[in-house]
C-alpha positions in Angstrom: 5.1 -4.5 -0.8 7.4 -3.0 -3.0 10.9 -3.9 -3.2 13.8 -0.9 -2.2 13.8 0.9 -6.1 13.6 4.2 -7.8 11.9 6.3 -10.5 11.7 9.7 -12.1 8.7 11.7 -12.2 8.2 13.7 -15.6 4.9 13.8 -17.1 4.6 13.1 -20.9 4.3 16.8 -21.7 7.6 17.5 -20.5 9.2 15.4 -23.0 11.5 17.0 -25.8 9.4 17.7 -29.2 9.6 19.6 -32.1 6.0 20.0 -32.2 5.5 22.1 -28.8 4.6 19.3 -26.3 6.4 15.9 -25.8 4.3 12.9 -27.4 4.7 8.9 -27.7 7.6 9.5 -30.5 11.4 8.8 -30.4 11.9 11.1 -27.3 9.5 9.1 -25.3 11.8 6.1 -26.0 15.3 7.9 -25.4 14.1 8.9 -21.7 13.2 5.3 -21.5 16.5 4.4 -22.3 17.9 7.0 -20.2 15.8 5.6 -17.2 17.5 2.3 -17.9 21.0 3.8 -18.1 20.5 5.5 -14.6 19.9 2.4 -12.8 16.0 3.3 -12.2 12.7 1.3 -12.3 9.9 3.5 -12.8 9.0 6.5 -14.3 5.8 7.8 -13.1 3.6 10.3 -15.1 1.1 12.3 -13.9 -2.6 11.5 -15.5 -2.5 10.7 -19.2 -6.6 12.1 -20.1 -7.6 14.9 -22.9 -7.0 18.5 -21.0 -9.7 21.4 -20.6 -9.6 24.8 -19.8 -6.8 25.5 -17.9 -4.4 22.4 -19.2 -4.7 20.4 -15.9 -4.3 16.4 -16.2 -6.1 17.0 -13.0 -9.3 18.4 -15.2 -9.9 16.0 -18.3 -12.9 16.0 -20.2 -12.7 11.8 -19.5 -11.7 9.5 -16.9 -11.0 6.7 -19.8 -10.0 8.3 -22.8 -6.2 9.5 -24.1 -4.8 13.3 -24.1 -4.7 13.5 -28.5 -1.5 15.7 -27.9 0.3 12.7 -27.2 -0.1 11.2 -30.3 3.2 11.4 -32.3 3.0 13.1 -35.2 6.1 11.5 -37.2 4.8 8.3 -36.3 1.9 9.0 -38.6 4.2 10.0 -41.4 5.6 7.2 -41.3 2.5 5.2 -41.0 1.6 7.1 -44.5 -1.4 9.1 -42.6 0.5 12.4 -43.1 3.1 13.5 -45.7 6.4 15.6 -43.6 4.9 18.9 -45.1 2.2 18.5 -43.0 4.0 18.4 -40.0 6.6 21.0 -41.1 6.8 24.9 -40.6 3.9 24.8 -38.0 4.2 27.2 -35.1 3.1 24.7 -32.3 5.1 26.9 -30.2 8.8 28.4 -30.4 10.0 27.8 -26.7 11.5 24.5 -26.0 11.0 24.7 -22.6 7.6 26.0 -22.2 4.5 24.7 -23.6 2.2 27.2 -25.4 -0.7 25.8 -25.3 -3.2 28.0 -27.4 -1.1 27.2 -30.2 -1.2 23.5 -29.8 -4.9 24.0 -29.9 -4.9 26.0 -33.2 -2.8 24.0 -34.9 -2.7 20.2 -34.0 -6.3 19.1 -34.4 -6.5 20.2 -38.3 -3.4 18.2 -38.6 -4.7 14.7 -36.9 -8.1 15.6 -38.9 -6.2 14.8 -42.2 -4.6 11.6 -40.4 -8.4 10.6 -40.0 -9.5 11.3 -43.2 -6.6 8.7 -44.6 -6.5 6.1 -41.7 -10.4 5.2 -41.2 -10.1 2.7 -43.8 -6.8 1.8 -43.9 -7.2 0.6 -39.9 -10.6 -0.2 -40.4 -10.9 -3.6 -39.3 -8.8 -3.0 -36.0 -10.4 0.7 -35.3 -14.1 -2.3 -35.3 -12.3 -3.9 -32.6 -11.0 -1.0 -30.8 -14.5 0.7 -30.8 -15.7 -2.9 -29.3 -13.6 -3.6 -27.0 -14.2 -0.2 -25.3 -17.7 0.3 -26.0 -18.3 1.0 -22.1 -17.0 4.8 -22.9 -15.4 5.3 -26.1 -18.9 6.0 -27.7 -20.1 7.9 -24.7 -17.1 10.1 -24.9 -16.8 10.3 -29.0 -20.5 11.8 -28.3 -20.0 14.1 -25.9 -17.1 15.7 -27.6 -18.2 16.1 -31.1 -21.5 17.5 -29.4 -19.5 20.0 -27.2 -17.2 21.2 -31.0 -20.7 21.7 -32.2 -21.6 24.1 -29.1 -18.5 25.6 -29.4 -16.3 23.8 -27.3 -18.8 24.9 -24.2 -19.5 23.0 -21.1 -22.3 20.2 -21.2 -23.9 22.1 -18.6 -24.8 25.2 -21.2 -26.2 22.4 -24.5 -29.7 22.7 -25.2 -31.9 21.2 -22.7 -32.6 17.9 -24.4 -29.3 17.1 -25.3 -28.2 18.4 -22.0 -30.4 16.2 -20.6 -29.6 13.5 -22.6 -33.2 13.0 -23.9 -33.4 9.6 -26.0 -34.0 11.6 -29.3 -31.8 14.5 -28.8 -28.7 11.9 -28.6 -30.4 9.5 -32.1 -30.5 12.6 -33.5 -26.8 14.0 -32.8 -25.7 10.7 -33.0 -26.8 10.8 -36.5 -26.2 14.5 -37.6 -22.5 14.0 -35.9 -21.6 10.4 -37.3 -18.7 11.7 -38.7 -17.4 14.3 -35.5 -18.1 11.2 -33.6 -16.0 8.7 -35.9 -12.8 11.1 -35.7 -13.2 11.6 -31.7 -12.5 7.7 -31.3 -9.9 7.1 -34.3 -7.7 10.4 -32.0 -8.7 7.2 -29.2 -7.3 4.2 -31.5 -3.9 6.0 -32.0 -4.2 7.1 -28.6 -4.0 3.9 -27.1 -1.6 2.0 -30.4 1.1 4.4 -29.4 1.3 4.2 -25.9 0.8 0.5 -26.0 3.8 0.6 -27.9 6.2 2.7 -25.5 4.6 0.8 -22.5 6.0 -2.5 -23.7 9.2 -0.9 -24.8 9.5 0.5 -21.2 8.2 -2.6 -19.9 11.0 -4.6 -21.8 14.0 -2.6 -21.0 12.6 -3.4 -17.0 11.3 0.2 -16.4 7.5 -0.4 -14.6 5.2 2.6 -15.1 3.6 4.6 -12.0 0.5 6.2 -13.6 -1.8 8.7 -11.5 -5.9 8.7 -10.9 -7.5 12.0 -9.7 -10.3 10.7 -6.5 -13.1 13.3 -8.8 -13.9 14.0 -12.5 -14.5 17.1 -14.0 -17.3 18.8 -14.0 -17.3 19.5 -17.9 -16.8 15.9 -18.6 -18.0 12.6 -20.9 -17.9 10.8 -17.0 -20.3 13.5 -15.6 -22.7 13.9 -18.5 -23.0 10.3 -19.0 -23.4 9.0 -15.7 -24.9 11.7 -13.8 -26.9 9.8 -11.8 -23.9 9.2 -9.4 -22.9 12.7 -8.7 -24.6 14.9 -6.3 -26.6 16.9 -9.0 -30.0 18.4 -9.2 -32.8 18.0 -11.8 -31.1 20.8 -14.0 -27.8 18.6 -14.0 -26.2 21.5 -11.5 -23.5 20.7 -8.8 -25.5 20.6 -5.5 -22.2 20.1 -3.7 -18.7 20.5 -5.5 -15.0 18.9 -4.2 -12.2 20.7 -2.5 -10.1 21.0 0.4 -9.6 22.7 3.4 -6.9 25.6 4.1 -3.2 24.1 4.5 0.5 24.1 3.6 -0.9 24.9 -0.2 -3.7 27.8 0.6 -4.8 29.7 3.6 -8.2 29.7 2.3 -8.0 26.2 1.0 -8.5 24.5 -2.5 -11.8 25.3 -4.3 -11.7 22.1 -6.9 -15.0 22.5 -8.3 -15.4 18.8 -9.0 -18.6 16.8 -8.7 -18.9 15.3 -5.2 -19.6 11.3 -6.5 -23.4 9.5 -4.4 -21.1 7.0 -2.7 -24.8 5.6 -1.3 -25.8 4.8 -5.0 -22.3 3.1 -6.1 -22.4 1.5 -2.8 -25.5 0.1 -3.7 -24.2 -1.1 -7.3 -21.4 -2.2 -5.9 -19.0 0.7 -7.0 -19.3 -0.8 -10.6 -18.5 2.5 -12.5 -15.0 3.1 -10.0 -14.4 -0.3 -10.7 -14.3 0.0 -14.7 -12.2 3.3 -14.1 -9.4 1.5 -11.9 -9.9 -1.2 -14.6 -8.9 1.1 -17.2 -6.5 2.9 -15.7 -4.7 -0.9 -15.1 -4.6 -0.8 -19.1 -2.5 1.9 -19.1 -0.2 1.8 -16.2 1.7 -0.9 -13.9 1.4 0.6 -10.4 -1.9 3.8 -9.3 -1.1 6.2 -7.4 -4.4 7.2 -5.9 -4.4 11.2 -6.1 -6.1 12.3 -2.2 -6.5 9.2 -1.4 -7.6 10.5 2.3 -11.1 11.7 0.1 -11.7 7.8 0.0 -12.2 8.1 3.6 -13.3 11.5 4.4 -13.8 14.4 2.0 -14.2 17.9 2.0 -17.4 19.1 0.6 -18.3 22.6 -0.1 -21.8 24.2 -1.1 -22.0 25.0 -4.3 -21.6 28.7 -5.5 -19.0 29.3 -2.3 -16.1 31.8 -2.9 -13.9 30.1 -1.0 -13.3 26.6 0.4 -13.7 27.2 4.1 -16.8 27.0 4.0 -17.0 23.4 3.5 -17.2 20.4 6.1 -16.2 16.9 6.3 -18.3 13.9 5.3 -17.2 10.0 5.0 -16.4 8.4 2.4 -16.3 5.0 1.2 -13.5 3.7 3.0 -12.3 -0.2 2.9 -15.8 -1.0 1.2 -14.8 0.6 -1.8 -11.1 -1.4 -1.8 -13.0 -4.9 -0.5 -15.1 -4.6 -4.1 -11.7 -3.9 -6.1 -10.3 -6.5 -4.6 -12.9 -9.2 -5.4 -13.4 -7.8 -9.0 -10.3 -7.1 -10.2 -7.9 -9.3 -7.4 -4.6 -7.7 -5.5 -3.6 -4.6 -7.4 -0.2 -2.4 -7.1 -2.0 1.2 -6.0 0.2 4.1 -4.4 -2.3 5.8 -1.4 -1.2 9.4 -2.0 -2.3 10.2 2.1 -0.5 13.9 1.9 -2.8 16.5 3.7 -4.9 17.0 6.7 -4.8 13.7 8.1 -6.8 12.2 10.8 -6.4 8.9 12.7 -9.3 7.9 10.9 -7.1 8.1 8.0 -4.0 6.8 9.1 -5.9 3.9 9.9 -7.7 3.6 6.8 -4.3 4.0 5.3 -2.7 1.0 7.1 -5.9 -1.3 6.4 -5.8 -1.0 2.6 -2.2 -1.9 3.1 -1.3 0.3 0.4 1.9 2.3 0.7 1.4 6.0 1.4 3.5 9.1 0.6 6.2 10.9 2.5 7.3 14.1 0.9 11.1 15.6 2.4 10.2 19.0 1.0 7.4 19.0 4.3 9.6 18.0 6.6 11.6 21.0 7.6 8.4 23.3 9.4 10.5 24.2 12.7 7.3 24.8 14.8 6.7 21.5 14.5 8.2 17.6 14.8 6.8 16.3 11.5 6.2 12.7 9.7 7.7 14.0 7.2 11.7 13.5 8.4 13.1 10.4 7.6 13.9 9.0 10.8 10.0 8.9 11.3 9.5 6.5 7.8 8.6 3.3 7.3 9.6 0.9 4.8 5.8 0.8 3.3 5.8 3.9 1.4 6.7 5.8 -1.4 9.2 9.1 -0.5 9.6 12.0 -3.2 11.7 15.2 -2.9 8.6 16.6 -4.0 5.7 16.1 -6.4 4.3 18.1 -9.2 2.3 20.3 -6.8 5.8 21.5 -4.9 8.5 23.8 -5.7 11.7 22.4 -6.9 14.2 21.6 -4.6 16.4 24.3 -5.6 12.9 27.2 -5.5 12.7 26.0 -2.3 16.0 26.6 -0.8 15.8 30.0 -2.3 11.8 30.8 -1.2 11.3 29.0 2.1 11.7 30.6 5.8 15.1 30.8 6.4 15.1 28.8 9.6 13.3 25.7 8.1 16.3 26.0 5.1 18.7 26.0 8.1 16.6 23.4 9.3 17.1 21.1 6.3 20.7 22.0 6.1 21.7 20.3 9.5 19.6 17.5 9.0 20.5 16.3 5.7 24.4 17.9 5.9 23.5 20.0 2.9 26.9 21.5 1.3 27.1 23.8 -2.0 30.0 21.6 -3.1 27.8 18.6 -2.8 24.8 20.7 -4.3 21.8 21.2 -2.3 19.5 19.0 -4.5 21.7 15.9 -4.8 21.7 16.4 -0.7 17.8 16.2 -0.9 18.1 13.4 -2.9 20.7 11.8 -0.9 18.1 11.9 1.8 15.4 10.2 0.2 17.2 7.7 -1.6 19.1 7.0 1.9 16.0 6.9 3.3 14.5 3.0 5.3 11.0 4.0 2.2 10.6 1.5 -0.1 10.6 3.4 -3.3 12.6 6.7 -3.9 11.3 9.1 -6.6 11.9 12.6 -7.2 10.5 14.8 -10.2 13.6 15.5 -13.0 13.8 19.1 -11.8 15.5 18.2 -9.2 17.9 16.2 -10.2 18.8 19.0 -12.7 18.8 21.4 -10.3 16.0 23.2 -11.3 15.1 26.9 -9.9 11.3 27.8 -9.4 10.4 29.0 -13.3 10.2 25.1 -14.2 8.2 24.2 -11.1 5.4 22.1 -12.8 2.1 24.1 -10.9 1.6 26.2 -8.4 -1.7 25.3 -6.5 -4.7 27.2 -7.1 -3.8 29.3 -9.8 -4.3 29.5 -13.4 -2.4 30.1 -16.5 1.3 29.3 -16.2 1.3 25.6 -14.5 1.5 22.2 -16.6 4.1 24.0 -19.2 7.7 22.7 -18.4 9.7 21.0 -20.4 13.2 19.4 -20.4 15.3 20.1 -23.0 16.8 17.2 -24.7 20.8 18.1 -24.3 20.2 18.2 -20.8 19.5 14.8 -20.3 23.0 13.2 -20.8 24.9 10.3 -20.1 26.9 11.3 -17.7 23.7 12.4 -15.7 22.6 9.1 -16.0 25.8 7.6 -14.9 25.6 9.9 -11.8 22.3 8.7 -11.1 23.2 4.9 -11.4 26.1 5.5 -9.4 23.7 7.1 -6.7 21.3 4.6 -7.1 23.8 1.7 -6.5 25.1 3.2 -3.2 21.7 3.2 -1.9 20.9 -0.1 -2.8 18.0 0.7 -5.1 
């Protein structure tokens, strides 16, 4: 179990840049230290893989490999890859506290293509070991996205057949024709992981532990679904049979239409869930602690024919359960993992919950529905879970007060002794760092006091979500003095 801490959840995007989207460089290591100077032990991120269309970390085009717009730029000045010009007068986007992400397309991959041209021989000897020591995807993925540049950056789904298909001399011959496409995709990888190595062990040092964050699915335009198809429910044109979602709630009256790939948990069952395995096991090289994104999917997910408008139409069907976890267990031994239960949740879950003895979520933002006596108040917790103000998917504390229905805001008021003098986020906070859970964490917005404009997504939609960003002179020291101060009195 976790011992009584905190964190602060901001995603690496959010950082302060000068080049249009925070990355592993000095600002990285100032919120570190600013996470040490406000008394907290975590910082939790949400999922760290290569965006696709429509700049989710929920949609990566790999469940293994590194987003390349997190690689620092300066850092590669200074490594002598790039000369300051390079870097210099570049419109990766003039708003400092939005993210434009066309232009970060446009304009950063020319820029880390010079950085390759430089640093494939001067790290040549450690890129060998790099490329060896991930072997299990890195060539799969370097493949599949120099392949997909050559189609125009279009799903898998619309290659040519053979390649599509991944016919043994469609991928000798791309392999070949693409040698060098496929030799940049994993250097972006080498620097990828060198620079967050770094900042992990600098967080790591200073005591800060960091929460990382798996999506249950993969895309469907994705290095994971091409190259192991054969555990998805596909047909013999490599076409979704069934695709991942979830059923109308608090988010959508017509439900979640995720698209995904629904996995053959009879197959991985019957190869002992080998390929989740080596994706937990990877993640684990990146982070200190999973959180396990619908982590009630393990257990029963929704599943919804493919070509549906909506997700009503889909049903139920069981999952893996405990088997999965029993096989984590004896391959990679007792692991810190985060069981984000949040949803519709059955006692089938609960219990499924309470056997993998992982601590679930409790979100204060869902407690305050006055037709109903919910889970979500803090007199209902217990000490074996992990309570937020909100996560990436809510408002911000302060949207809400100004968006919700009046009589749950009242609601929340009387129950937390909310006050305007006081501030009505600190009082959320105050609640959840009060609360018996065993780690308090609440996204940055809110202890700034954030309004709904730098709410971090807005569930299904797209365009607009996965853009905010903090702006550097708002993270102060006396902010983090507060915050310690806070911390302290709750004993975390």
């Amino acid at each position: 179990m976790i011992e009584r801490s905190s964190g602060i959840l901001m995603h690496i995007t959010s950082l302060p840049s000068p080049y249009g989207i925070g990355t592993f460089g000095k600002e990285a290591y100032a919120f570190v230290d600013f996470l040490k100077k406000a008394g907290q032990n975590y910082w939790q991120l949400l999922p760290l893989g290569p965006t696709s269309f429509g700049d989710s970390p929920y949609q990566s085009f790999s469940s293994f490999a590194g987003n390349p717009y997190f690689i620092d730029l300066e850092t590669l000045v200074e490594e002598g890859l790039l000369e300051w010009e390079d870097i210099q007068n570049i419109d990766f986007g003039r708003d400092r506290e939005k993210i434009d992400y066309g232009k970060l397309y446009m304009n950063r991959f020319s820029i880390l293509k010079k950085a390759f041209l430089l640093g494939r021989e001067k790290f040549k000897q450690s890129l060998e070991s790099f490329r060896l020591e991930n072997s299990d995807w890195l060539e799969d993925y370097g493949l599949y996205m120099a392949v997909k540049v050559w189609f125009g950056m279009k799903s898998w789904k619309d290659w040519d057949e053979d390649i599509k298909l991944r016919e043994e001399k469609a991928l000798e011959r791309y392999q070949k024709e693409l040698a060098n496409e496929i030799e940049y995709w994993m250097f972006l990888q080498y620097l990828f992981f060198k620079q967050w190595k770094k900042l992990k062990k600098y967080a790591n040092d200073k005591g800060i532990r960091i929460i990382g964050d798996i999506p249950i699915y993969v895309a469907e335009d994705s290095a994971d679904a091409w190259a192991n198809s054969e555990i998805f429910f596909l047909d013999e044109k490599k076409n979704p049979v069934t695709i991942a979602g979830c059923p109308p709630d608090y988010f959508s009256e017509i439900g979640q239409l995720w698209g995904n790939p629904i996995y053959r948990w009879d197959l991985l069952e019957e190869r002992n869930y080998d390929w989740w395995i080596e994706r937990i096991r990877g993640n684990f090289r990146l982070y200190d602690i999973l959180r396990i994104d619908h982590f009630r999917g393990l257990e029963s997910f929704w599943e919804i024919p493919f070509g549906s408008k909506t997700a009503a139409t889909g049903r139920w069907v069981k999952g893996p359960g405990m088997k999965l976890f029993r096989a984590v267990k004896e391959q990679l031994g007792n692991i810190d993992i985060i069981a984000e239960d949040l949803g519709h949740l059955t006692q089938e879950v609960i219990d499924f919950r309470k056997e993998s003895e992982y601590p679930g979520m409790k979100v204060l933002q869902f407690a305050f529905d006055t037709r109903e006596e919910s889970d979500y108040l803090p007199h209902n917790y217990e000490k074996n879970c992990v309570v937020y103000t909100g996560t990436h998917d809510n408002d911000t504390i302060m949207g809400w007060m100004n968006t919700a229905n009046k009589l749950d805001v009242e609601h929340a008021k009387e129950y937390l002794n909310l006050t305007e003098d006081e501030g009505y986020h600190w009082g959320f906070l105050r609640g959840v760092w009060s609360s018996v859970g065993a780690l308090a964490i609440a996204p940055m917005q809110d202890f700034l006091g954030l309004g709904s404009e730098h709410r971090m997504n807005i569930p299904s939609t797209i365009g607009g979500n996965w853009q905010w960003r903090v702006k550097k002179e708002d993270l102060t020291d006396g902010l983090a003095a507060k915050i310690y101060r806070f911390t302290k009195r709750y004993g975390r």
